[in-house]
């Protein structure tokens, strides 16, 4: 992970002046989606890069210690060893970036990873995920419990009501308190962009989250009706760039929700390269929140190596 974002004071004047040109954003998003995707061995290389940026996630109501254990083993060995050997990447230590679970499953994940002698980080969603509508003290306590159980990354959700009603000072203060509760853990702030109404609100919420000390800003919980979209990503990455130019601090970006295909992961990598540059193309500054994406990436790498598509039962499941 990159150095923690200490945050900056809340600049309300700067936030009040934000205006986003919707047509320009949509046009830019169309341009990024039309970029040529690499083929053959270059595609395989980019797909393996995507694997190293995945927060392999399970956030189901029926999560158990055993399926979390299985997820951890998949995170440690995300692509079959024989496939990695075929592309000469078997000794590069390829793993996913982290494992992401509910607070009550953090201890299970930490135990599984330790037993496998892995230093892979455990991320936990917290603060009343996904709606963020529980009392503040409950949300703070959830962060503290996840950290105490061994989570080194916390994905918090903002209180959307504060963003929708323009209460930026209150939102800033809440996130500052979450930042303090995280201690040494890195904090990713979920904006739930499908519930913020406008691109201007998304940009303002991005800035406030970064000023309050977020190490990452994340699009969605994956539980909203609209999740990670390319236009919203343009807005959020522009906010990241502006914040970097004004503060000198690099904040990471995490699209999440609905990212299921290898092809989509390549578009996301291209978008990051175009908008933020190569510095951001690493797990310390870019994550893909996903639960089913890895299976499709592994299928594509299998196809690259063998010329055939694997049946899903031929690849170990997460």
Short mmCIF file of C-alpha atoms in Angstrom, two decimals, residues 35 59 63 88 116 153 170 178-179 211 225 246 250 281-282 293 300 309 315:
data_model
loop_
_atom_site.label_atom_id
_atom_site.label_comp_id
_atom_site.label_asym_id
_atom_site.label_seq_id
_atom_site.Cartn_x
_atom_site.Cartn_y
_atom_site.Cartn_z
CA UNK A 35 -9.53 2.20 -27.27
CA UNK A 59 -20.21 -10.31 0.70
CA UNK A 63 -20.82 -16.59 4.02
CA UNK A 88 6.65 -17.97 -17.85
CA UNK A 116 -1.08 -20.75 4.42
CA UNK A 153 -7.82 -2.25 4.92
CA UNK A 170 -20.72 16.92 8.43
CA UNK A 178 -13.62 6.74 10.53
CA UNK A 179 -10.03 7.62 9.58
CA UNK A 211 -9.60 15.86 2.11
CA UNK A 225 -28.88 -0.42 -8.88
CA UNK A 246 -3.09 20.55 -5.11
CA UNK A 250 -1.73 10.17 -4.53
CA UNK A 281 -1.34 0.89 -12.51
CA UNK A 282 -0.42 -1.05 -9.39
CA UNK A 293 -14.23 -11.47 -12.51
CA UNK A 300 -9.13 -16.21 -21.03
CA UNK A 309 -12.02 -22.42 -23.62
CA UNK A 315 -10.72 -24.21 -13.12
#
